[in-house]
XYZ file of C-alpha atoms in Angstrom:
447
model
C 73.241 67.686 64.144
C 76.331 67.217 65.057
C 77.825 69.432 62.574
C 74.953 72.817 63.209
C 76.140 72.871 66.866
C 80.060 72.849 65.522
C 82.359 75.559 65.718
C 84.811 77.320 64.022
C 88.726 77.308 65.751
C 88.215 81.780 65.326
C 85.066 80.986 67.412
C 85.190 78.316 70.395
C 88.507 81.194 71.144
C 85.611 83.983 70.872
C 83.452 81.065 73.129
C 85.643 80.211 76.055
C 86.963 84.403 76.434
C 83.694 85.339 76.548
C 83.010 82.408 79.182
C 86.100 83.338 80.977
C 85.257 87.505 81.254
C 81.295 86.527 81.944
C 82.023 83.328 84.824
C 85.033 86.656 85.954
C 82.507 89.040 86.145
C 79.544 87.623 87.343
C 81.538 85.141 89.602
C 83.213 89.248 90.717
C 79.469 90.635 90.827
C 77.286 87.819 92.622
C 80.152 88.435 95.579
C 79.744 92.154 95.418
C 76.068 92.335 95.378
C 75.910 90.048 98.444
C 78.922 92.624 99.945
C 77.137 95.547 98.957
C 73.699 94.534 100.598
C 75.002 94.421 103.902
C 76.795 97.838 103.778
C 73.735 99.807 102.842
C 72.170 97.264 105.331
C 74.962 98.224 107.450
C 75.555 102.411 106.670
C 71.263 102.544 106.111
C 70.489 104.750 103.523
C 71.776 108.327 103.532
C 75.427 107.209 104.695
C 75.063 104.859 101.485
C 74.070 107.653 99.905
C 76.401 110.080 100.218
C 78.828 106.423 99.496
C 77.115 105.835 96.126
C 77.123 110.154 95.601
C 81.268 110.048 96.141
C 81.560 107.260 93.823
C 79.103 108.540 90.611
C 80.618 111.490 91.236
C 84.467 111.214 90.820
C 82.966 108.489 88.222
C 81.499 111.913 86.139
C 84.606 113.269 86.033
C 86.850 109.999 85.551
C 84.928 109.801 82.357
C 87.035 111.052 80.192
C 90.354 109.374 80.922
C 90.336 105.856 78.831
C 90.764 109.260 76.333
C 87.639 107.370 74.094
C 90.403 105.110 72.440
C 89.720 101.144 74.899
C 87.964 99.460 70.997
C 90.544 102.169 68.685
C 93.427 99.880 70.824
C 92.317 96.226 69.813
C 91.166 97.685 66.337
C 94.849 99.008 66.213
C 96.117 96.101 67.844
C 94.524 92.858 65.742
C 95.916 94.980 63.014
C 98.734 96.097 63.902
C 100.230 93.365 66.663
C 104.024 93.768 66.114
C 103.591 96.922 66.745
C 102.191 96.944 70.017
C 104.809 98.497 72.266
C 104.041 101.808 70.886
C 100.376 101.285 70.530
C 100.337 100.853 73.651
C 103.384 103.059 75.073
C 101.397 105.808 73.310
C 98.361 104.858 75.082
C 99.194 104.659 78.215
C 100.943 107.833 78.560
C 98.056 110.174 77.347
C 95.965 108.288 79.967
C 98.243 109.215 82.618
C 98.128 112.916 81.591
C 94.012 112.961 81.542
C 94.321 110.981 85.198
C 96.283 113.568 86.003
C 93.770 116.751 85.482
C 90.939 114.540 86.390
C 92.267 113.857 89.607
C 93.281 117.750 89.852
C 89.270 118.791 88.970
C 88.084 115.870 91.841
C 90.253 117.721 94.666
C 88.954 121.196 93.644
C 85.352 120.223 92.991
C 85.614 118.065 96.397
C 86.501 121.273 98.754
C 84.999 124.291 96.759
C 80.808 122.896 95.798
C 79.159 123.854 98.260
C 77.340 122.067 101.260
C 78.914 119.277 101.435
C 79.928 117.412 105.161
C 83.851 116.515 105.393
C 83.016 112.490 105.002
C 82.118 112.517 101.631
C 85.173 115.619 100.667
C 87.531 112.944 101.773
C 85.417 110.041 100.345
C 85.673 111.976 96.925
C 89.292 111.984 97.012
C 90.270 109.040 97.533
C 88.195 107.528 95.159
C 89.257 109.344 92.440
C 92.602 108.448 93.208
C 92.376 105.050 91.794
C 92.602 107.796 87.822
C 96.157 108.049 88.186
C 96.233 103.641 87.324
C 94.083 103.478 84.844
C 96.423 103.933 81.904
C 97.628 100.196 83.005
C 94.004 99.173 82.279
C 96.168 99.228 78.546
C 96.726 96.138 79.229
C 93.989 94.422 79.512
C 92.687 95.961 76.395
C 95.687 94.123 74.966
C 94.652 90.855 76.059
C 91.272 91.194 74.164
C 93.083 92.315 71.004
C 94.535 88.213 71.121
C 91.692 86.705 72.603
C 92.978 85.444 76.219
C 90.851 87.525 78.745
C 91.934 84.953 82.104
C 95.127 86.089 82.572
C 93.304 89.651 83.766
C 91.470 87.775 85.109
C 93.454 86.277 86.670
C 95.153 89.771 88.258
C 91.892 91.716 88.531
C 90.769 88.990 90.792
C 93.288 88.252 93.055
C 92.542 92.038 94.294
C 88.674 91.992 94.324
C 89.416 88.818 96.755
C 91.799 90.985 98.835
C 89.063 93.887 98.935
C 86.074 91.884 99.604
C 88.263 90.238 102.764
C 88.883 93.749 103.756
C 84.893 95.478 103.260
C 84.076 91.917 105.082
C 86.534 93.739 108.532
C 84.740 96.820 107.884
C 80.961 95.867 108.545
C 82.826 93.280 111.315
C 84.405 96.407 112.656
C 81.526 98.615 112.052
C 83.952 101.113 110.206
C 83.522 104.608 109.786
C 81.927 105.138 106.081
C 85.769 106.754 105.307
C 86.947 103.561 105.210
C 84.548 102.025 102.544
C 85.884 104.585 100.421
C 89.538 103.136 100.691
C 88.600 99.728 99.964
C 86.610 100.910 97.172
C 89.993 102.902 95.558
C 91.967 99.775 96.483
C 90.501 97.004 94.461
C 90.206 99.212 90.669
C 94.858 100.365 92.006
C 95.484 97.038 92.934
C 93.821 95.915 90.154
C 95.551 97.692 87.541
C 99.096 97.043 89.968
C 99.294 93.172 89.784
C 98.172 92.271 86.028
C 100.877 94.536 85.617
C 103.765 92.652 88.150
C 101.846 88.915 86.712
C 101.491 89.478 83.024
C 104.647 93.223 82.332
C 106.460 90.472 79.866
C 104.166 89.644 77.816
C 103.079 93.181 76.827
C 106.792 93.768 77.153
C 106.391 96.176 79.748
C 110.335 97.300 80.080
C 109.760 98.810 75.789
C 106.608 100.860 75.014
C 107.717 103.613 74.191
C 105.210 107.385 72.752
C 105.146 107.710 69.551
C 103.606 111.347 68.815
C 102.836 111.179 65.275
C 100.978 107.524 66.922
C 99.120 109.533 69.364
C 97.964 112.315 67.434
C 95.898 109.764 65.096
C 94.173 107.917 67.339
C 93.639 111.485 69.479
C 92.555 112.840 65.801
C 89.654 109.512 65.438
C 89.074 109.169 68.936
C 88.276 112.293 69.727
C 84.290 111.953 69.178
C 84.076 108.794 71.030
C 85.806 110.878 74.165
C 82.729 113.217 74.874
C 80.345 110.227 74.522
C 82.295 109.165 76.865
C 81.426 111.123 78.968
C 77.718 111.383 77.814
C 77.269 107.798 78.506
C 78.815 108.644 81.823
C 76.675 111.684 82.908
C 72.962 109.256 82.103
C 74.239 105.874 83.610
C 75.400 108.295 87.162
C 73.696 112.235 86.507
C 70.730 110.837 88.161
C 72.268 109.350 91.845
C 73.972 113.696 91.620
C 70.897 115.368 90.834
C 68.694 113.212 93.039
C 71.328 114.131 95.886
C 71.407 118.139 95.049
C 67.469 117.847 94.490
C 65.602 115.525 97.376
C 68.786 114.684 99.230
C 71.239 111.738 100.235
C 68.891 109.540 101.580
C 67.087 109.509 97.841
C 70.504 108.682 96.247
C 71.035 105.191 98.600
C 67.357 104.394 97.951
C 67.559 105.189 93.714
C 71.324 103.508 94.660
C 69.970 100.067 95.249
C 67.610 99.925 92.512
C 69.936 101.129 89.774
C 72.876 97.784 90.737
C 70.140 95.658 91.114
C 69.289 96.560 87.494
C 72.298 97.860 86.244
C 74.507 94.282 87.362
C 73.123 92.935 83.904
C 74.731 95.341 82.138
C 78.122 93.562 81.944
C 76.543 90.132 79.885
C 77.026 92.644 77.334
C 79.764 94.505 77.169
C 81.488 91.258 77.418
C 79.838 88.986 74.816
C 80.253 91.813 71.976
C 84.147 93.384 73.235
C 85.605 89.209 72.662
C 83.471 89.553 69.447
C 84.665 92.199 68.040
C 87.879 90.773 66.977
C 85.780 88.408 65.297
C 83.845 91.228 63.997
C 86.679 93.373 62.166
C 87.221 90.247 60.171
C 83.811 89.474 58.983
C 83.919 92.812 57.173
C 86.462 91.961 55.199
C 84.619 88.535 54.237
C 81.377 90.944 52.745
C 78.574 92.103 53.541
C 76.433 89.594 53.528
C 78.834 87.592 56.526
C 78.780 90.921 58.393
C 75.589 90.747 58.553
C 74.445 88.000 59.057
C 77.005 88.388 61.872
C 75.972 91.173 63.136
C 72.182 90.898 62.839
C 72.518 87.807 65.131
C 73.892 89.573 68.238
C 71.711 92.150 68.053
C 69.202 89.231 68.184
C 71.211 87.294 70.234
C 72.387 89.746 73.382
C 67.604 91.325 73.416
C 66.347 87.815 74.422
C 69.298 87.595 76.839
C 67.656 91.590 77.956
C 63.744 90.676 77.682
C 64.317 87.271 79.992
C 66.186 89.197 82.792
C 63.615 92.682 82.464
C 60.849 89.394 82.966
C 62.868 87.859 85.365
C 63.330 90.624 87.866
C 60.252 93.349 87.229
C 57.853 90.361 89.024
C 60.314 89.131 92.060
C 61.861 93.248 92.821
C 59.854 93.292 95.801
C 60.282 90.060 97.059
C 63.833 90.835 96.229
C 64.538 94.648 97.483
C 62.701 93.560 100.814
C 64.005 90.465 102.455
C 67.568 92.085 101.185
C 68.105 95.721 101.746
C 64.846 95.935 104.986
C 61.492 97.526 104.796
C 64.387 101.413 104.667
C 64.502 99.878 100.972
C 61.279 100.138 100.043
C 61.345 102.386 97.670
C 63.874 101.285 95.599
C 61.168 98.278 94.102
C 59.006 101.343 92.065
C 62.724 102.506 90.980
C 63.434 98.711 90.182
C 60.465 97.844 87.424
C 60.796 100.670 85.451
C 64.974 100.714 85.118
C 65.311 97.325 84.681
C 63.334 97.615 81.168
C 66.838 100.251 80.938
C 68.188 96.605 79.635
C 66.746 95.974 76.456
C 68.355 99.288 74.796
C 71.665 98.626 76.956
C 72.525 95.269 74.896
C 71.133 96.148 71.338
C 74.387 98.954 72.086
C 77.009 97.490 73.429
C 76.625 95.914 69.419
C 76.217 98.878 67.718
C 79.307 100.361 69.318
C 81.373 98.014 68.600
C 79.620 98.012 64.672
C 80.488 102.121 65.099
C 84.054 101.418 65.704
C 83.851 99.163 62.966
C 82.332 101.001 60.747
C 84.449 104.794 61.802
C 81.745 106.352 62.586
C 82.598 107.619 65.442
C 81.344 110.824 65.253
C 77.578 108.835 65.803
C 79.304 107.796 68.541
C 79.291 111.012 69.557
C 75.690 112.193 68.589
C 74.706 110.112 69.898
C 75.510 109.283 73.610
C 75.008 113.492 73.390
C 71.436 112.568 72.998
C 70.984 110.683 75.033
C 72.797 112.681 78.213
C 70.709 115.517 77.225
C 67.723 114.443 76.563
C 68.505 112.094 80.512
C 69.333 116.261 81.704
C 66.525 117.355 80.747
C 63.766 114.839 82.019
C 65.414 114.547 85.380
C 65.138 118.800 85.737
C 61.600 118.321 85.876
C 60.265 114.520 86.611
C 63.056 114.750 89.415
C 60.912 117.363 91.741
C 57.500 115.764 90.980
C 58.600 111.101 91.404
C 61.995 111.351 92.837
C 63.877 108.466 92.423
C 61.172 106.894 89.991
C 60.999 109.872 87.624
C 65.187 109.002 87.255
C 64.487 105.585 86.213
C 62.042 106.999 83.343
C 64.845 109.301 81.999
C 66.674 106.248 82.632
C 64.581 104.066 80.617
C 63.808 107.301 78.248
C 67.908 108.415 77.248
C 68.353 104.762 76.387
C 66.197 104.662 73.633
C 66.309 108.090 72.185
C 70.746 107.225 72.321
C 70.568 103.462 71.298
C 68.465 103.652 68.581
C 66.086 106.166 68.096
C 69.091 108.262 66.117
C 69.942 105.562 64.093
C 67.022 106.724 61.790
C 68.269 110.426 61.943
C 71.478 109.831 60.139
C 71.948 107.945 56.748
C 75.329 105.972 57.464
C 73.626 104.252 60.923
C 69.960 103.577 59.228
C 70.434 100.201 58.254
C 72.125 99.938 62.005
C 68.739 101.138 63.283
C 66.621 98.833 60.651
C 68.844 96.214 61.998
C 67.722 96.578 66.064
C 63.911 97.116 65.109
C 63.871 93.735 63.631
C 64.978 92.366 66.935
C 63.234 94.567 68.444
C 59.320 92.998 67.019
C 60.982 89.330 66.986
C 58.848 88.230 70.366
C 55.912 89.624 68.938
C 56.946 87.995 64.757
C 57.696 84.815 67.079
C 54.130 84.839 68.148
C 52.615 85.273 65.365
C 54.693 82.224 63.303
C 54.098 79.601 66.285
C 49.662 81.318 65.842
C 49.526 81.605 62.870
C 46.961 78.589 61.891
C 48.777 77.787 58.317
C 51.583 76.442 60.543
C 49.026 74.607 63.172
C 48.040 73.250 60.347
C 50.905 72.175 58.408
C 52.656 70.098 62.491
C 49.022 68.715 62.052
C 49.535 67.195 59.017
C 52.862 65.683 59.646
């Protein structure tokens, strides 16, 4: 029994690193959810819709800033840790340039798009300020590469604590909407700055340098991931933008409540897959059998997590929304019951993303995410006028099925992962069949 549950030093390190990140993310998400409920009740569906529209719009424009390099940076740092100053310096400067462009686009869009309230316009500009500080997030990715997430947790946790207090004060003082936009931007900005000031020595910040050949090589590898990243954000956030223009701001506020309760779980696969990624790269060097077996285990684990969440949320949606958010938001119940089932494919997608990076199949990241974004926008155009937020939730589920699973069967290179995910998807039925088949029950009786 002891041997069965023993862990290698590598897996033990992954386990504790994952726990650090999960505790951080869930601690922040739990507190953030409480504050978000309070803000939603205080602002009401219309203003809460304006607030979420501003965030969604900036998030879509800002999707270009990471340049698709997050996983590539980790891979580069794992394979060449001695060259970290050039890797970090090159990527941070590239991201600074993309951040400036994204900020400028947001400012122009905020004041030129028709029908925008001045408060919403300035909220968009304020929230977009965090795009200028995102280059510093390369520090977090260095800690991911050495499986030492706790240092990033400390810095970002301090920023979160300060801005949480600020949000509480804003609600108590009945502050206007624009100040909530300030608090949103400050959390991200302070997190990046605290990380720099507290961990700058470890990553030798003063020695960072830009290497043009390295930057060119990284951009040649990552351009499909840039488009893929933008596509991902489109089908995560385009609902709220389209609802704003096709229905109204109140519909955005109601939909945002359901989306938050559904998407709050997305942190689990992201953290788990990120912690397993360095091990995945090493497993590939040990041989295809070990590599595939460990990947299948990752798919299975993430799927069963997601299935449990979907079942619980489906049955708890009505009492949770009615009690926590009040009668103004009861329209979110039917949206949540549909939206949450996207989790099955979101969770497996996290493992698929890491496999794509490990295999160097970057173009399929692009193809899959573009397919998902096109499916999402197309379905929204048809279903939002008919069903409002419920139609947008349907589009979310279909988009994730297309981009995370169905596309894998279209290409020979990705079909192996599609087959592995198929095994995972039928695993509940396989488990029930094995439990109920007569032969197995007979053996148990004889024993």
